[in-house]
Amino acid sequence: MAKQDDLWTRSRQAAYAEITRVAMELFLEQGFDGTTIDQIAATAGISRRSFFRYFGTKEDIVLGDLANQGALVREILESIPVSVPPWEALREALWRVDGEGLQSEVALKIAKMMYETPSLRARSIEKHLQWQEQLVPNIRLRLGVEADDATDPAADAIVAGAIACLDVAGQIWARSDGALDLAELYDRAVRAVGHPG
């Protein structure tokens, strides 16, 4: 039974990856709003109903991995010694996940599409709020507060600030057609909100 479950999981992952690949090609070719779920399903060789077994919305195709990245950031953050101050620990965790390969030509096209499409922008903010929930407990510990103490706003403010700085840096990076350095933009944004970075 375990082999059968593994086979089913691998088949599902392969289908998910293929639908994502097909959809992203369509999005980059004809725009996010110009691409329909029916087109994606037809091009991927599946039914509309099957599409919804893999994705809740069209936006989830572009941003589905963002939730997984939040879990990775949390794991990395938890591996960084608690003695490392909050802003430095967040920067290290964010850049270990986001810094690698983010500045490719395809990533630039995806970033532009995201920042120019209101529904993608809204979904991105929603995913980043999920990140915040995952990261705040560790930042509380770094501040000497109990991980489940929701009465002190400091950890929430720091995490929200770091995520906002990442978002602003990404937006400016996309606007510059990738000419500016994303990490430097992030550091400048952090300094602008009052942290020496």
XYZ file of N, CA and C in Angstrom:
591
model
N 0.818 -1.202 0.000
C 0.000 0.000 0.000
C 0.857 1.259 0.000
N 1.994 1.209 0.716
C 2.865 2.381 0.780
C 3.413 2.729 -0.601
N 3.782 1.692 -1.405
C 4.300 1.939 -2.754
C 3.227 2.590 -3.623
N 1.984 2.133 -3.436
C 0.874 2.696 -4.207
C 0.662 4.173 -3.826
N 0.757 4.457 -2.522
C 0.611 5.840 -2.057
C 1.734 6.712 -2.615
N 2.973 6.176 -2.618
C 4.109 6.918 -3.167
C 3.910 7.204 -4.648
N 3.414 6.209 -5.380
C 3.160 6.368 -6.809
C 2.092 7.438 -7.036
N 1.037 7.409 -6.230
C -0.032 8.408 -6.354
C 0.509 9.800 -6.055
N 1.329 9.909 -5.006
C 1.909 11.204 -4.637
C 2.800 11.730 -5.747
N 3.645 10.851 -6.317
C 4.528 11.268 -7.409
C 3.725 11.680 -8.641
N 2.669 10.946 -8.942
C 1.812 11.278 -10.088
C 1.151 12.635 -9.880
N 0.676 12.866 -8.667
C 0.022 14.137 -8.355
C 1.022 15.292 -8.456
N 2.228 15.087 -7.934
C 3.259 16.124 -8.001
C 3.648 16.414 -9.447
N 3.738 15.370 -10.264
C 4.083 15.553 -11.684
C 2.979 16.318 -12.407
N 1.722 15.998 -12.112
C 0.605 16.708 -12.735
C 0.591 18.166 -12.296
N 0.814 18.412 -11.015
C 0.858 19.776 -10.468
C 1.941 20.584 -11.174
N 3.123 19.976 -11.313
C 4.253 20.656 -11.956
C 3.952 20.941 -13.426
N 3.309 20.002 -14.113
C 2.995 20.188 -15.532
C 1.947 21.281 -15.728
N 0.920 21.291 -14.907
C -0.108 22.340 -15.000
C 0.531 23.703 -14.722
N 1.394 23.764 -13.704
C 2.082 25.007 -13.376
C 2.932 25.481 -14.545
N 3.689 24.566 -15.150
C 4.559 24.919 -16.281
C 3.738 25.473 -17.444
N 2.675 24.762 -17.802
C 1.811 25.176 -18.913
C 1.198 26.541 -18.628
N 0.673 26.705 -17.418
C 0.010 27.963 -17.050
C 0.992 29.126 -17.082
N 2.191 28.918 -16.533
C 3.166 29.999 -16.500
C 3.588 30.403 -17.912
N 3.714 29.447 -18.814
C 4.032 29.773 -20.208
C 2.921 30.639 -20.810
N 1.667 30.261 -20.548
C 0.536 31.043 -21.061
C 0.509 32.435 -20.440
N 0.717 32.513 -19.144
C 0.703 33.813 -18.454
C 1.770 34.745 -19.033
N 2.971 34.207 -19.209
C 4.073 35.038 -19.681
C 3.903 35.420 -21.151
N 3.187 34.585 -21.900
C 2.966 34.848 -23.326
C 1.814 35.826 -23.562
N 0.697 35.647 -22.842
C -0.489 36.451 -23.135
C -1.017 37.238 -21.942
N -0.275 37.233 -20.833
C -0.679 37.989 -19.655
C -1.568 37.170 -18.740
N -1.535 37.551 -17.454
C -2.317 36.813 -16.456
C -3.810 36.956 -16.723
N -4.275 38.204 -16.876
C -5.703 38.436 -17.089
C -6.173 37.918 -18.438
N -5.265 37.822 -19.398
C -5.626 37.333 -20.731
C -5.660 35.820 -20.842
N -5.345 35.139 -19.769
C -5.325 33.673 -19.764
C -6.467 33.158 -18.898
N -7.250 32.237 -19.439
C -8.384 31.696 -18.683
C -8.035 30.321 -18.111
N -8.787 29.934 -17.118
C -8.623 28.591 -16.536
C -8.923 27.537 -17.590
N -9.931 27.791 -18.435
C -10.263 26.837 -19.498
C -9.083 26.649 -20.458
N -8.382 27.740 -20.795
C -7.205 27.633 -21.666
C -6.113 26.798 -21.007
N -5.893 27.062 -19.730
C -4.865 26.311 -19.000
C -5.211 24.828 -19.002
N -6.455 24.526 -18.659
C -6.890 23.123 -18.601
C -6.746 22.455 -19.964
N -7.207 23.121 -21.011
C -7.137 22.537 -22.359
C -5.693 22.304 -22.783
N -4.833 23.278 -22.542
C -3.425 23.157 -22.936
C -2.722 22.058 -22.140
N -3.114 21.896 -20.875
C -2.515 20.852 -20.028
C -3.153 19.488 -20.267
N -4.234 19.445 -21.036
C -4.898 18.170 -21.341
C -5.715 17.625 -20.190
N -6.298 18.531 -19.399
C -7.135 18.107 -18.277
C -8.477 18.836 -18.352
N -9.409 18.406 -17.546
C -10.707 19.079 -17.493
C -10.626 20.263 -16.526
N -11.591 21.157 -16.653
C -11.679 22.294 -15.730
C -11.826 21.781 -14.294
N -12.616 20.730 -14.136
C -12.825 20.140 -12.810
C -11.511 19.608 -12.229
N -10.714 18.975 -13.086
C -9.414 18.462 -12.629
C -8.494 19.596 -12.214
N -8.574 20.720 -12.931
C -7.763 21.885 -12.570
C -7.989 22.245 -11.107
N -9.255 22.261 -10.697
C -9.591 22.679 -9.335
C -9.234 21.631 -8.278
N -8.824 20.455 -8.703
C -8.291 19.480 -7.735
C -6.886 19.881 -7.306
N -6.218 20.648 -8.160
C -4.839 21.047 -7.893
C -4.708 22.486 -7.402
N -5.587 23.354 -7.880
C -5.487 24.774 -7.555
C -6.852 25.334 -7.197
N -6.887 26.143 -6.143
C -8.138 26.772 -5.742
C -8.486 27.955 -6.616
N -7.457 28.668 -7.088
C -7.655 29.846 -7.927
C -6.532 29.911 -8.960
N -6.739 30.738 -9.963
C -5.692 30.967 -10.965
C -4.472 31.609 -10.299
N -4.709 32.484 -9.330
C -3.614 33.158 -8.618
C -2.706 32.162 -7.904
N -3.283 31.045 -7.436
C -2.489 30.053 -6.699
C -1.416 29.404 -7.571
N -1.613 29.422 -8.879
C -0.582 28.859 -9.768
C 0.687 29.692 -9.653
N 0.522 30.998 -9.676
C 1.677 31.897 -9.619
C 2.249 31.951 -8.214
N 1.385 31.961 -7.207
C 1.818 32.226 -5.832
C 1.766 31.018 -4.910
N 1.420 29.864 -5.445
C 1.288 28.670 -4.608
C 2.542 28.345 -3.834
N 3.691 28.581 -4.453
C 4.952 28.260 -3.793
C 5.302 29.257 -2.698
N 4.628 30.393 -2.689
C 4.907 31.415 -1.684
C 4.608 30.901 -0.269
N 3.541 30.117 -0.126
C 3.210 29.542 1.184
C 4.308 28.572 1.627
N 4.781 27.750 0.687
C 5.861 26.808 1.002
C 7.140 27.553 1.376
N 7.391 28.672 0.711
C 8.573 29.458 1.038
C 8.493 29.992 2.467
N 7.293 30.345 2.904
C 7.111 30.814 4.278
C 7.531 29.758 5.286
N 7.156 28.510 5.005
C 7.551 27.408 5.894
C 9.068 27.223 5.883
N 9.689 27.393 4.705
C 11.147 27.281 4.619
C 11.841 28.409 5.384
N 11.310 29.624 5.261
C 11.879 30.747 6.005
C 11.806 30.467 7.498
N 10.660 29.937 7.948
C 10.508 29.614 9.370
C 11.541 28.576 9.804
N 11.712 27.519 9.001
C 12.684 26.473 9.349
C 14.093 27.046 9.459
N 14.461 27.873 8.497
C 15.801 28.474 8.520
C 15.938 29.407 9.716
N 14.905 30.218 9.952
C 14.926 31.141 11.092
C 15.130 30.377 12.396
N 14.468 29.244 12.534
C 14.581 28.437 13.751
C 15.959 27.802 13.890
N 16.687 27.670 12.765
C 18.038 27.082 12.827
C 19.107 28.123 13.167
N 18.740 29.393 13.111
C 19.681 30.481 13.424
C 19.678 30.678 14.945
N 20.842 30.750 15.578
C 20.875 30.900 17.043
C 20.010 32.068 17.520
N 19.313 31.852 18.634
C 18.408 32.868 19.181
C 19.177 34.126 19.593
N 20.479 34.005 19.771
C 21.291 35.171 20.151
C 21.433 36.174 18.993
N 21.153 35.727 17.755
C 21.221 36.647 16.606
C 20.010 37.570 16.682
N 20.204 38.892 16.623
C 19.085 39.834 16.747
C 18.021 39.625 15.656
N 16.770 40.018 15.947
C 15.645 39.757 15.042
C 15.836 40.189 13.589
N 16.223 41.447 13.350
C 16.342 41.919 11.969
C 17.406 41.151 11.199
N 18.538 40.876 11.843
C 19.626 40.140 11.184
C 19.207 38.698 10.898
N 18.523 38.075 11.858
C 18.069 36.693 11.675
C 17.048 36.607 10.534
N 16.124 37.568 10.497
C 15.125 37.580 9.415
C 15.790 37.782 8.060
N 16.747 38.690 8.003
C 17.431 38.926 6.723
C 18.110 37.653 6.239
N 18.820 36.998 7.148
C 19.520 35.763 6.766
C 18.529 34.711 6.290
N 17.436 34.527 7.014
C 16.444 33.517 6.640
C 15.779 33.854 5.304
N 15.382 35.107 5.139
C 14.728 35.523 3.888
C 15.648 35.334 2.695
N 16.925 35.685 2.852
C 17.818 35.613 1.704
C 18.305 34.219 1.419
N 18.308 33.363 2.399
C 18.656 31.963 2.099
C 17.565 31.343 1.235
N 16.320 31.763 1.431
C 15.210 31.219 0.636
C 15.018 32.004 -0.656
N 14.951 33.331 -0.564
C 14.585 34.155 -1.718
C 15.757 34.621 -2.560
N 16.933 34.684 -1.988
C 18.051 35.284 -2.694
C 18.589 34.467 -3.851
N 18.481 33.156 -3.755
C 19.068 32.302 -4.781
C 18.169 32.215 -6.005
N 18.681 32.605 -7.146
C 17.967 32.429 -8.400
C 16.796 33.375 -8.602
N 16.574 34.283 -7.646
C 15.411 35.155 -7.760
C 15.579 36.184 -8.856
N 16.810 36.501 -9.216
C 17.023 37.582 -10.159
C 17.189 37.084 -11.594
N 16.590 35.946 -11.935
C 16.648 35.440 -13.295
C 15.647 36.178 -14.172
N 15.771 35.992 -15.479
C 14.872 36.656 -16.436
C 13.420 36.221 -16.227
N 13.207 34.920 -15.980
C 11.851 34.417 -15.760
C 11.287 34.982 -14.461
N 12.117 35.025 -13.420
C 11.660 35.589 -12.141
C 11.271 37.047 -12.303
N 11.999 37.770 -13.145
C 11.676 39.176 -13.399
C 10.315 39.298 -14.071
N 10.051 38.463 -15.065
C 8.756 38.495 -15.754
C 7.622 38.166 -14.789
N 7.855 37.172 -13.921
C 6.831 36.783 -12.947
C 6.599 37.919 -11.952
N 7.690 38.545 -11.496
C 7.552 39.656 -10.547
C 6.777 40.802 -11.162
N 7.083 41.143 -12.404
C 6.359 42.225 -13.077
C 4.874 41.886 -13.182
N 4.591 40.658 -13.575
C 3.205 40.229 -13.696
C 2.500 40.343 -12.344
N 3.169 39.930 -11.282
C 2.557 39.978 -9.958
C 2.279 41.415 -9.515
N 3.266 42.284 -9.692
C 3.090 43.656 -9.222
C 2.117 44.454 -10.082
N 1.886 44.005 -11.326
C 0.984 44.731 -12.224
C -0.439 44.169 -12.216
N -0.674 43.070 -11.508
C -1.992 42.426 -11.520
C -2.609 42.515 -10.128
N -3.662 43.324 -9.959
C -4.246 43.525 -8.625
C -4.627 42.240 -7.889
N -5.192 41.254 -8.595
C -5.601 40.023 -7.902
C -4.390 39.237 -7.409
N -3.297 39.255 -8.162
C -2.074 38.589 -7.718
C -1.451 39.332 -6.542
N -1.496 40.639 -6.617
C -0.951 41.474 -5.546
C -1.671 41.186 -4.229
N -3.008 41.138 -4.312
C -3.816 40.875 -3.114
C -3.518 39.495 -2.547
N -3.399 38.514 -3.423
C -3.118 37.135 -2.972
C -1.717 37.048 -2.370
N -0.788 37.796 -2.925
C 0.575 37.822 -2.392
C 0.592 38.376 -0.970
N -0.155 39.439 -0.749
C -0.236 40.032 0.592
C -0.843 39.023 1.569
N -1.854 38.308 1.117
C -2.487 37.278 1.963
C -1.477 36.192 2.350
N -0.664 35.766 1.387
C 0.351 34.739 1.671
C 1.407 35.284 2.640
N 1.766 36.543 2.478
C 2.757 37.129 3.380
C 2.219 37.259 4.809
N 0.923 37.435 4.947
C 0.327 37.439 6.289
C 0.465 36.062 6.934
N 0.384 35.016 6.124
C 0.615 33.660 6.645
C 2.068 33.517 7.098
N 2.989 34.098 6.325
C 4.403 34.083 6.737
C 4.536 34.716 8.110
N 3.877 35.841 8.280
C 3.994 36.578 9.530
C 3.594 35.704 10.713
N 2.482 35.004 10.590
C 2.031 34.106 11.666
C 3.080 33.057 11.984
N 3.774 32.570 10.950
C 4.769 31.516 11.150
C 6.065 32.036 11.777
N 6.420 33.279 11.473
C 7.726 33.805 11.895
C 7.711 34.528 13.238
N 6.569 35.070 13.612
C 6.482 35.883 14.832
C 6.905 35.132 16.095
N 6.487 33.869 16.309
C 6.887 33.201 17.557
C 8.404 33.173 17.773
N 9.164 32.925 16.700
C 10.619 32.890 16.844
C 11.177 34.270 17.164
N 10.625 35.289 16.560
C 11.102 36.659 16.822
C 10.761 37.065 18.257
N 9.630 36.619 18.755
C 9.306 36.888 20.171
C 10.400 36.330 21.078
N 10.818 35.101 20.789
C 11.869 34.484 21.603
C 13.155 35.318 21.551
N 13.485 35.833 20.365
C 14.696 36.654 20.213
C 14.599 37.956 20.998
N 13.363 38.394 21.247
C 13.140 39.624 22.009
C 12.988 39.355 23.508
N 13.090 38.068 23.883
C 12.950 37.719 25.293
C 11.502 37.628 25.754
N 10.601 37.439 24.809
C 9.170 37.321 25.101
C 8.770 35.861 24.849
N 7.791 35.367 25.594
C 7.301 34.006 25.356
C 6.764 33.895 23.926
N 7.008 32.760 23.283
C 6.612 32.579 21.878
C 5.122 32.754 21.649
N 4.303 32.439 22.666
C 2.846 32.541 22.495
C 2.247 33.792 23.139
N 3.101 34.733 23.549
C 2.626 35.975 24.166
C 2.212 36.964 23.073
N 0.903 37.090 22.873
C 0.383 37.949 21.805
C 0.101 39.374 22.279
N 0.560 39.727 23.492
C 0.262 41.061 24.027
C 1.315 42.100 23.674
N 2.499 41.648 23.251
C 3.585 42.568 22.915
C 3.642 42.717 21.393
N 3.469 43.936 20.867
C 3.418 44.118 19.413
C 4.775 44.108 18.712
N 5.866 44.109 19.456
C 7.191 44.295 18.849
C 7.510 43.241 17.785
N 7.336 41.963 18.095
C 7.686 40.904 17.143
C 6.836 41.003 15.881
N 5.540 41.235 16.055
C 4.652 41.372 14.899
C 5.095 42.536 14.015
N 5.453 43.661 14.663
C 5.866 44.842 13.910
C 7.166 44.586 13.152
N 8.116 43.895 13.775
C 9.396 43.607 13.121
C 9.191 42.700 11.918
N 8.423 41.628 12.103
C 8.197 40.695 10.987
C 7.429 41.379 9.863
N 6.372 42.107 10.211
C 5.599 42.821 9.185
C 6.494 43.817 8.449
N 7.369 44.490 9.195
C 8.289 45.441 8.587
C 9.261 44.781 7.628
N 9.820 43.650 8.025
C 10.775 42.939 7.170
C 10.091 42.451 5.894
N 8.883 41.924 6.019
C 8.151 41.438 4.847
C 7.780 42.606 3.930
N 7.368 43.730 4.522
C 7.044 44.921 3.719
C 8.285 45.419 2.980
N 9.434 45.402 3.647
C 10.681 45.824 3.005
C 11.036 44.902 1.838
N 10.826 43.606 2.008
C 11.077 42.645 0.938
C 10.147 42.915 -0.247
N 8.890 43.195 0.054
C 7.901 43.463 -0.992
C 8.243 44.737 -1.759
N 8.589 45.791 -1.037
C 8.956 47.062 -1.670
C 10.210 46.880 -2.533
N 11.194 46.169 -1.998
C 12.424 45.912 -2.756
C 12.113 45.149 -4.035
N 11.246 44.143 -3.940
C 10.864 43.364 -5.123
C 10.162 44.210 -6.166
N 9.300 45.093 -5.709
C 8.567 45.962 -6.627
C 9.527 46.908 -7.372
N 10.458 47.504 -6.642
C 11.414 48.423 -7.277
C 12.353 47.652 -8.201
N 12.770 46.461 -7.783
C 13.622 45.618 -8.616
C 12.923 45.298 -9.936
N 11.636 44.938 -9.867
C 10.870 44.633 -11.081
C 10.737 45.883 -11.954
N 10.464 47.021 -11.328
C 10.317 48.281 -12.062
C 11.619 48.669 -12.768
N 12.759 48.280 -12.177
C 14.064 48.615 -12.771
C 14.478 47.598 -13.842
N 13.579 46.664 -14.179
C 13.895 45.582 -15.123
C 15.075 44.737 -14.651
N 15.198 44.604 -13.327
C 16.255 43.768 -12.764
C 17.622 44.419 -12.759
N 17.688 45.703 -13.101
C 18.988 46.393 -13.160
C 19.567 46.653 -11.777
N 18.685 46.814 -10.778
C 19.145 47.090 -9.414
C 19.301 45.783 -8.645
N 20.154 45.812 -7.628
C 20.394 44.620 -6.819
C 19.297 44.476 -5.762
N 18.616 43.342 -5.772
C 17.482 43.117 -4.879
C 17.881 43.157 -3.408
N 18.994 42.537 -3.064
C 19.440 42.521 -1.663
C 19.769 43.930 -1.177
N 20.405 44.717 -2.028
C 20.734 46.095 -1.651
C 19.457 46.922 -1.487
N 18.474 46.697 -2.354
C 17.188 47.395 -2.226
C 16.522 47.040 -0.900
N 16.582 45.767 -0.545
C 16.007 45.334 0.736
C 16.709 46.041 1.896
N 18.036 46.044 1.870
C 18.794 46.689 2.952
C 18.473 48.179 3.040
N 18.340 48.831 1.900
C 17.996 50.255 1.900
C 16.600 50.481 2.478
N 15.661 49.590 2.142
C 14.304 49.705 2.683
C 14.314 49.528 4.198
N 15.102 48.563 4.681
C 15.201 48.327 6.124
C 15.778 49.554 6.822
N 16.830 50.143 6.230
C 17.395 51.359 6.839
C 16.391 52.491 6.837
N 15.563 52.545 5.808
C 14.574 53.629 5.715
C 13.529 53.563 6.819
N 13.258 52.364 7.331
C 12.266 52.236 8.414
C 12.924 52.351 9.792
N 14.202 52.736 9.790
C 14.829 53.058 11.060
C 15.740 52.003 11.648
N 15.933 50.877 10.932
C 16.876 49.880 11.446
C 18.196 50.082 10.721
N 19.323 50.024 11.434
C 20.609 50.285 10.772
C 20.951 49.294 9.663
N 20.282 48.106 9.672
C 20.464 47.136 8.599
C 21.872 46.665 8.468
